[in-house]
Amino acid sequence: MLRFLSRFVGYWLVAAALVAAVIDGAKSIAASAFVTTTMAETWATLSALGTPGEAAAPAAPLPWPLDLALAWLLAAPTAGILALLGFLFLAAGRKPDSGAEARVAKRWGAAAEGATNGVGGATGATAGGTPAGTTPGPAGDDPPDGRLATLGRLGLTAAAPFAPLALAAGAPGGALARAAALAAAPRGKRSLKGLASLVDETGATFDGRLRIAAVDRRSGKRVMFGAPGAPPASVAQAVLASCAIPAVFQPVKIHGREYVDGGVWSPTNLDATPARRGTEVLCLNPTAALRPISSVSNAAALAESLALKARGARVRTIRPDGEAAEVMGQNLMDRRRTPDALAAGYAQGRALGG
């Protein structure tokens, strides 16, 4: 229903934008010059139609930032503003199974089903995940029952269609900010070459299902190795790039470009999952319990899960429970904690699986 209403409003706004453009075109032809009708002029015309012969009451002054924004909005062309709003509403109301992203997700799901059919009863994108309806464990993100939880679910449902727009809008500026931060950060000195041989021994390849996140150190943009259109790389190269924490490990060079840990872009990169309607997505977010970034990690995972839910996917996020978080500690680079952390994670997984 929300998507239908969003598309309905979007179509009307685009239609109004076309009407405004036609009016401006007629004015331009009559004046032999380029003429646009501003939002202020449109508002004045509509106000006069609504209250003929009645003077408008003086508006109360607004704070400086809002006043500046309102002045810009009123000076903008009506056709442009209506078209922008219309396309935003249409994008928010886009069907989950439409577009190139959905076609990629269908191919990915088919490949996953073919590769996992008959193995442990898991098929498609649910392999290794928890099916919907499974009773959540103590560290799951499923909210408890109650009026507050119901309101929370309604709020998240209403926000889901707009999450992809928010993530897409923040990407260009985010890339520039990350590029500047990476350029200012000292280069790491530790090498990850020893890890490459271990990955090579697994024989893993990019078969359409595997995707590994990294960030281009120069541009600050996220790269999903293994995704259509991504730079060519071996799985070992992509894994090393994804593990190259800035200022700790050396950047990994692939075909002349340097890449660093995908966590620079997002703690989970959950939104890059080629999900579609009905896809089961399981997100493991170990940094959700790591202070002081736990709040940032949880917020990012929530926004990205909303983007997947807007496509019709079902998302479940697993965070470390109290025992696992205590064993992991606040330094994820502390190797002395590895055996205990693995044991705690295994125990939590068994508890969640029932």
Short mmCIF file of C-alpha atoms in Angstrom, two decimals:
data_model
loop_
_atom_site.label_atom_id
_atom_site.label_comp_id
_atom_site.label_asym_id
_atom_site.label_seq_id
_atom_site.Cartn_x
_atom_site.Cartn_y
_atom_site.Cartn_z
CA MET A 1 0.00 0.00 0.00
CA LEU A 2 2.80 2.42 0.87
CA ARG A 3 4.56 1.76 -2.43
CA PHE A 4 1.29 2.23 -4.33
CA LEU A 5 0.64 5.56 -2.62
CA SER A 6 4.22 6.65 -3.25
CA ARG A 7 3.94 5.84 -6.96
CA PHE A 8 0.50 7.50 -7.15
CA VAL A 9 1.85 10.73 -5.66
CA GLY A 10 4.95 10.48 -7.83
CA TYR A 11 2.98 10.21 -11.08
CA TRP A 12 0.85 13.23 -10.16
CA LEU A 13 3.93 15.27 -9.30
CA VAL A 14 5.63 14.35 -12.58
CA ALA A 15 2.42 15.22 -14.46
CA ALA A 16 2.29 18.58 -12.69
CA ALA A 17 5.94 19.15 -13.58
CA LEU A 18 5.16 18.53 -17.26
CA VAL A 19 2.29 21.01 -17.11
CA ALA A 20 4.55 23.59 -15.49
CA ALA A 21 7.19 22.97 -18.15
CA VAL A 22 4.64 23.44 -20.94
CA ILE A 23 3.49 26.73 -19.38
CA ASP A 24 7.10 27.93 -19.10
CA GLY A 25 7.69 26.89 -22.69
CA ALA A 26 4.74 28.93 -23.88
CA LYS A 27 5.94 31.95 -21.90
CA SER A 28 9.44 31.57 -23.33
CA ILE A 29 8.13 31.49 -26.89
CA ALA A 30 5.99 34.57 -26.30
CA ALA A 31 8.87 36.47 -24.70
CA SER A 32 11.54 35.19 -27.10
CA ALA A 33 13.62 34.39 -24.02
CA PHE A 34 14.00 31.60 -21.53
CA VAL A 35 11.35 32.05 -18.83
CA THR A 36 10.71 29.93 -15.75
CA THR A 37 8.00 30.15 -13.14
CA THR A 38 9.43 30.06 -9.64
CA MET A 39 7.87 28.28 -6.70
CA ALA A 40 7.17 31.69 -5.13
CA GLU A 41 5.14 32.75 -8.17
CA THR A 42 3.27 29.45 -8.21
CA TRP A 43 2.51 29.72 -4.50
CA ALA A 44 1.27 33.30 -4.92
CA THR A 45 -1.01 32.23 -7.78
CA LEU A 46 -2.45 29.31 -5.82
CA SER A 47 -2.94 31.49 -2.75
CA ALA A 48 -4.82 34.08 -4.77
CA LEU A 49 -7.09 31.38 -6.21
CA GLY A 50 -7.80 29.98 -2.76
CA THR A 51 -8.60 33.28 -1.00
CA PRO A 52 -9.64 35.86 -3.61
CA GLY A 53 -9.56 39.43 -2.38
CA GLU A 54 -8.09 38.47 0.98
CA ALA A 55 -4.63 39.71 1.96
CA ALA A 56 -2.15 37.10 3.13
CA ALA A 57 -1.11 37.33 6.76
CA PRO A 58 2.57 38.15 7.30
CA ALA A 59 4.63 35.03 7.92
CA ALA A 60 6.56 34.62 11.14
CA PRO A 61 10.35 34.82 10.70
CA LEU A 62 12.16 31.49 10.50
CA PRO A 63 15.58 30.53 11.94
CA TRP A 64 18.50 31.37 9.66
CA PRO A 65 19.10 27.89 8.11
CA LEU A 66 15.41 27.29 7.45
CA ASP A 67 14.98 30.80 6.10
CA LEU A 68 17.87 30.28 3.68
CA ALA A 69 16.51 26.92 2.54
CA LEU A 70 13.02 28.35 2.05
CA ALA A 71 14.42 31.27 0.03
CA TRP A 72 16.26 28.82 -2.25
CA LEU A 73 13.15 26.67 -2.64
CA LEU A 74 10.91 29.62 -3.51
CA ALA A 75 13.42 30.87 -6.10
CA ALA A 76 13.71 27.44 -7.78
CA PRO A 77 11.76 26.60 -10.97
CA THR A 78 8.43 24.98 -10.22
CA ALA A 79 8.82 22.38 -12.96
CA GLY A 80 12.22 21.28 -11.63
CA ILE A 81 11.10 20.97 -8.00
CA LEU A 82 7.95 19.03 -8.91
CA ALA A 83 9.91 16.70 -11.20
CA LEU A 84 12.53 16.05 -8.52
CA LEU A 85 9.91 15.26 -5.90
CA GLY A 86 8.00 13.10 -8.37
CA PHE A 87 11.00 10.97 -9.29
CA LEU A 88 11.91 10.56 -5.61
CA PHE A 89 8.41 9.27 -4.82
CA LEU A 90 8.48 6.99 -7.87
CA ALA A 91 11.84 5.58 -6.84
CA ALA A 92 10.59 4.99 -3.30
CA GLY A 93 7.55 3.19 -4.66
CA ARG A 94 9.48 1.02 -7.11
CA LYS A 95 8.51 -2.63 -7.02
CA PRO A 96 11.14 -4.84 -5.36
CA ASP A 97 11.35 -7.22 -8.32
CA SER A 98 11.93 -4.52 -10.95
CA GLY A 99 15.12 -3.13 -12.41
CA ALA A 100 18.60 -4.44 -13.19
CA GLU A 101 19.32 -5.07 -9.52
CA ALA A 102 16.46 -7.58 -9.33
CA ARG A 103 17.64 -9.37 -12.48
CA VAL A 104 21.08 -9.80 -10.95
CA ALA A 105 19.49 -11.07 -7.74
CA LYS A 106 17.50 -13.68 -9.69
CA ARG A 107 20.64 -14.98 -11.40
CA TRP A 108 22.44 -15.00 -8.04
CA GLY A 109 19.60 -16.91 -6.40
CA ALA A 110 19.48 -19.46 -9.23
CA ALA A 111 23.23 -20.05 -8.96
CA ALA A 112 22.99 -20.45 -5.19
CA GLU A 113 20.15 -22.95 -5.54
CA GLY A 114 22.05 -25.00 -8.09
CA ALA A 115 25.20 -25.05 -5.97
CA THR A 116 23.55 -25.91 -2.67
CA ASN A 117 20.67 -28.17 -3.76
CA GLY A 118 20.76 -31.33 -1.71
CA VAL A 119 23.41 -30.11 0.72
CA GLY A 120 22.02 -30.10 4.23
CA GLY A 121 18.58 -29.27 2.87
CA ALA A 122 19.56 -25.63 2.19
CA THR A 123 18.67 -24.03 -1.10
CA GLY A 124 19.18 -20.69 -2.79
CA ALA A 125 19.89 -17.63 -0.69
CA THR A 126 18.78 -19.38 2.49
CA ALA A 127 21.93 -21.51 2.56
CA GLY A 128 23.64 -21.03 5.87
CA GLY A 129 20.89 -18.72 7.07
CA THR A 130 17.99 -19.00 9.44
CA PRO A 131 14.57 -19.46 7.81
CA ALA A 132 11.89 -16.92 8.58
CA GLY A 133 9.74 -17.88 11.52
CA THR A 134 12.54 -19.48 13.53
CA THR A 135 12.37 -18.49 17.17
CA PRO A 136 15.01 -15.81 17.72
CA GLY A 137 17.78 -16.22 20.21
CA PRO A 138 18.85 -13.68 22.81
CA ALA A 139 21.04 -11.76 20.38
CA GLY A 140 18.61 -11.64 17.47
CA ASP A 141 17.09 -8.39 16.33
CA ASP A 142 13.48 -9.56 16.45
CA PRO A 143 11.63 -7.13 18.75
CA PRO A 144 9.53 -8.40 21.66
CA ASP A 145 5.76 -8.31 21.59
CA GLY A 146 3.89 -5.30 22.84
CA ARG A 147 2.51 -1.95 21.79
CA LEU A 148 5.94 -0.31 21.59
CA ALA A 149 7.29 -3.12 19.42
CA THR A 150 4.25 -2.86 17.13
CA LEU A 151 4.79 0.89 16.70
CA GLY A 152 8.46 0.25 16.03
CA ARG A 153 7.65 -2.28 13.31
CA LEU A 154 5.16 0.10 11.72
CA GLY A 155 7.77 2.86 11.73
CA LEU A 156 10.39 0.64 10.13
CA THR A 157 7.89 -0.55 7.53
CA ALA A 158 7.03 3.04 6.63
CA ALA A 159 10.72 3.99 6.42
CA ALA A 160 11.78 0.98 4.32
CA PRO A 161 10.85 2.37 0.86
CA PHE A 162 12.95 5.50 1.48
CA ALA A 163 16.08 3.73 2.78
CA PRO A 164 17.56 3.04 -0.69
CA LEU A 165 17.17 6.75 -1.54
CA ALA A 166 18.98 7.80 1.61
CA LEU A 167 21.85 5.37 0.99
CA ALA A 168 22.15 6.37 -2.66
CA ALA A 169 22.07 10.07 -1.84
CA GLY A 170 24.86 9.73 0.71
CA ALA A 171 27.15 7.65 -1.51
CA PRO A 172 28.87 10.44 -3.55
CA GLY A 173 29.63 12.62 -0.54
CA GLY A 174 30.59 9.59 1.49
CA ALA A 175 33.11 8.51 -1.12
CA LEU A 176 34.77 11.94 -1.14
CA ALA A 177 34.95 12.00 2.66
CA ARG A 178 36.45 8.52 2.78
CA ALA A 179 38.98 9.34 0.07
CA ALA A 180 40.13 12.40 2.03
CA ALA A 181 40.37 10.42 5.28
CA LEU A 182 42.31 7.57 3.63
CA ALA A 183 44.72 10.04 2.00
CA ALA A 184 45.41 11.64 5.40
CA ALA A 185 45.77 8.34 7.27
CA PRO A 186 49.26 6.83 7.58
CA ARG A 187 49.96 3.83 5.39
CA GLY A 188 49.87 0.51 7.19
CA LYS A 189 53.09 -1.44 7.45
CA ARG A 190 51.93 -4.96 8.24
CA SER A 191 51.57 -7.39 5.34
CA LEU A 192 48.78 -9.86 4.63
CA LYS A 193 50.65 -11.94 2.06
CA GLY A 194 50.65 -14.99 4.31
CA LEU A 195 46.85 -15.05 4.13
CA ALA A 196 46.82 -15.31 0.33
CA SER A 197 48.17 -18.86 0.24
CA LEU A 198 45.59 -20.01 2.78
CA VAL A 199 42.76 -18.61 0.66
CA ASP A 200 44.21 -20.08 -2.53
CA GLU A 201 44.28 -23.52 -0.92
CA THR A 202 40.49 -23.42 -0.51
CA GLY A 203 40.03 -23.24 -4.29
CA ALA A 204 37.33 -20.59 -3.92
CA THR A 205 36.24 -18.75 -7.07
CA PHE A 206 33.77 -16.01 -7.96
CA ASP A 207 30.88 -18.14 -9.23
CA GLY A 208 28.22 -15.44 -9.08
CA ARG A 209 27.28 -16.03 -5.44
CA LEU A 210 30.37 -14.75 -3.62
CA ARG A 211 30.91 -11.01 -3.21
CA ILE A 212 33.65 -9.33 -1.21
CA ALA A 213 33.59 -5.66 -0.19
CA ALA A 214 36.59 -3.36 -0.37
CA VAL A 215 37.16 0.38 -0.81
CA ASP A 216 39.23 2.04 -3.51
CA ARG A 217 41.80 4.00 -1.51
CA ARG A 218 42.05 6.83 -4.04
CA SER A 219 38.38 7.39 -4.91
CA GLY A 220 36.85 6.30 -1.60
CA LYS A 221 34.22 4.28 -3.47
CA ARG A 222 33.06 0.84 -2.46
CA VAL A 223 33.91 -2.05 -4.77
CA MET A 224 32.10 -5.38 -4.55
CA PHE A 225 34.49 -7.92 -6.03
CA GLY A 226 32.58 -10.73 -7.71
CA ALA A 227 29.64 -8.50 -8.65
CA PRO A 228 28.82 -7.69 -12.29
CA GLY A 229 31.00 -4.82 -13.51
CA ALA A 230 33.51 -5.13 -10.65
CA PRO A 231 37.25 -5.01 -11.40
CA PRO A 232 38.71 -8.45 -12.15
CA ALA A 233 40.43 -10.05 -9.16
CA SER A 234 41.04 -13.45 -7.63
CA VAL A 235 39.26 -14.41 -4.44
CA ALA A 236 42.58 -14.26 -2.58
CA GLN A 237 43.24 -10.72 -3.80
CA ALA A 238 39.74 -9.62 -2.82
CA VAL A 239 40.00 -11.20 0.64
CA LEU A 240 43.32 -9.49 1.29
CA ALA A 241 41.87 -6.14 0.17
CA SER A 242 38.86 -6.65 2.42
CA CYS A 243 41.14 -7.35 5.39
CA ALA A 244 43.51 -4.41 4.79
CA ILE A 245 42.58 -2.20 7.75
CA PRO A 246 43.87 1.34 7.05
CA ALA A 247 46.89 2.47 9.09
CA VAL A 248 47.40 -1.16 10.21
CA PHE A 249 47.90 -3.25 7.07
CA GLN A 250 49.36 -2.28 3.71
CA PRO A 251 46.80 -1.45 1.01
CA VAL A 252 46.38 -4.26 -1.52
CA LYS A 253 47.17 -3.33 -5.11
CA ILE A 254 45.00 -4.92 -7.81
CA HIS A 255 45.59 -3.91 -11.43
CA GLY A 256 47.23 -0.65 -10.43
CA ARG A 257 44.57 0.40 -7.89
CA GLU A 258 44.97 0.25 -4.12
CA TYR A 259 42.17 -1.18 -1.99
CA VAL A 260 41.50 -1.29 1.75
CA ASP A 261 39.04 -2.88 4.14
CA GLY A 262 35.38 -2.70 3.05
CA GLY A 263 34.55 -1.81 6.65
CA VAL A 264 35.70 1.71 5.77
CA TRP A 265 32.45 1.99 3.81
CA SER A 266 30.14 0.03 6.09
CA PRO A 267 30.49 -2.43 9.00
CA THR A 268 28.27 -4.93 7.17
CA ASN A 269 27.82 -3.75 3.53
CA LEU A 270 24.46 -5.44 3.84
CA ASP A 271 22.82 -3.27 1.19
CA ALA A 272 25.10 -4.75 -1.51
CA THR A 273 23.38 -8.14 -1.17
CA PRO A 274 21.67 -9.00 -4.51
CA ALA A 275 18.39 -9.64 -2.70
CA ARG A 276 14.89 -9.74 -4.17
CA ARG A 277 11.39 -10.55 -2.98
CA GLY A 278 11.40 -13.61 -0.76
CA THR A 279 15.20 -13.75 -0.32
CA GLU A 280 16.33 -14.78 3.16
CA VAL A 281 19.29 -12.67 4.32
CA LEU A 282 21.31 -13.46 7.43
CA CYS A 283 23.69 -10.73 8.60
CA LEU A 284 26.43 -11.44 11.14
CA ASN A 285 27.55 -8.16 12.68
CA PRO A 286 30.43 -8.72 15.14
CA THR A 287 31.19 -5.00 15.51
CA ALA A 288 27.71 -4.43 16.95
CA ALA A 289 29.18 -5.11 20.39
CA LEU A 290 32.43 -3.18 19.90
CA ARG A 291 32.56 0.11 21.75
CA PRO A 292 32.61 2.98 20.87
CA ILE A 293 31.48 2.12 17.32
CA SER A 294 28.63 -0.20 18.30
CA SER A 295 26.00 2.53 17.88
CA VAL A 296 27.32 3.42 14.42
CA SER A 297 27.50 -0.24 13.43
CA ASN A 298 23.96 -0.96 14.57
CA ALA A 299 22.58 2.15 12.87
CA ALA A 300 24.30 1.29 9.58
CA ALA A 301 23.04 -2.29 9.70
CA LEU A 302 19.50 -1.06 10.38
CA ALA A 303 19.53 1.39 7.45
CA GLU A 304 20.94 -1.23 5.09
CA SER A 305 18.47 -3.89 6.24
CA LEU A 306 15.65 -1.44 5.48
CA ALA A 307 17.04 -1.07 1.96
CA LEU A 308 16.83 -4.84 1.49
CA LYS A 309 13.34 -4.99 2.98
CA ALA A 310 12.29 -2.36 0.44
CA ARG A 311 13.16 -4.94 -2.24
CA GLY A 312 10.99 -7.54 -0.52
CA ALA A 313 13.75 -9.48 1.25
CA ARG A 314 13.54 -10.81 4.80
CA VAL A 315 16.52 -9.81 6.92
CA ARG A 316 17.76 -11.10 10.24
CA THR A 317 20.79 -9.58 11.97
CA ILE A 318 22.77 -11.52 14.56
CA ARG A 319 24.92 -9.64 17.07
CA PRO A 320 27.30 -11.10 19.66
CA ASP A 321 25.42 -12.01 22.82
CA GLY A 322 26.67 -10.95 26.25
CA GLU A 323 29.05 -13.86 26.71
CA ALA A 324 30.50 -13.65 23.20
CA ALA A 325 30.95 -9.86 23.47
CA GLU A 326 32.80 -10.23 26.76
CA VAL A 327 35.12 -12.88 25.35
CA MET A 328 35.82 -10.86 22.18
CA GLY A 329 36.76 -7.78 24.17
CA GLN A 330 37.31 -4.38 22.58
CA ASN A 331 40.43 -5.24 20.57
CA LEU A 332 39.51 -7.45 17.62
CA MET A 333 43.20 -7.70 16.70
CA ASP A 334 44.07 -9.54 19.93
CA ARG A 335 44.98 -13.06 18.76
CA ARG A 336 45.07 -14.40 22.29
CA ARG A 337 41.28 -14.20 22.39
CA THR A 338 40.75 -16.12 19.14
CA PRO A 339 40.12 -19.64 20.58
CA ASP A 340 37.70 -18.40 23.25
CA ALA A 341 35.92 -16.09 20.78
CA LEU A 342 35.45 -18.95 18.31
CA ALA A 343 34.07 -21.17 21.05
CA ALA A 344 31.67 -18.46 22.25
CA GLY A 345 30.46 -17.79 18.71
CA TYR A 346 29.91 -21.49 18.11
CA ALA A 347 27.94 -21.78 21.34
CA GLN A 348 25.78 -18.79 20.42
CA GLY A 349 25.11 -20.26 16.98
CA ARG A 350 24.04 -23.59 18.51
CA ALA A 351 21.72 -21.74 20.90
CA LEU A 352 20.14 -19.72 18.07
CA GLY A 353 19.67 -22.85 16.00
CA GLY A 354 17.84 -24.56 18.84
#
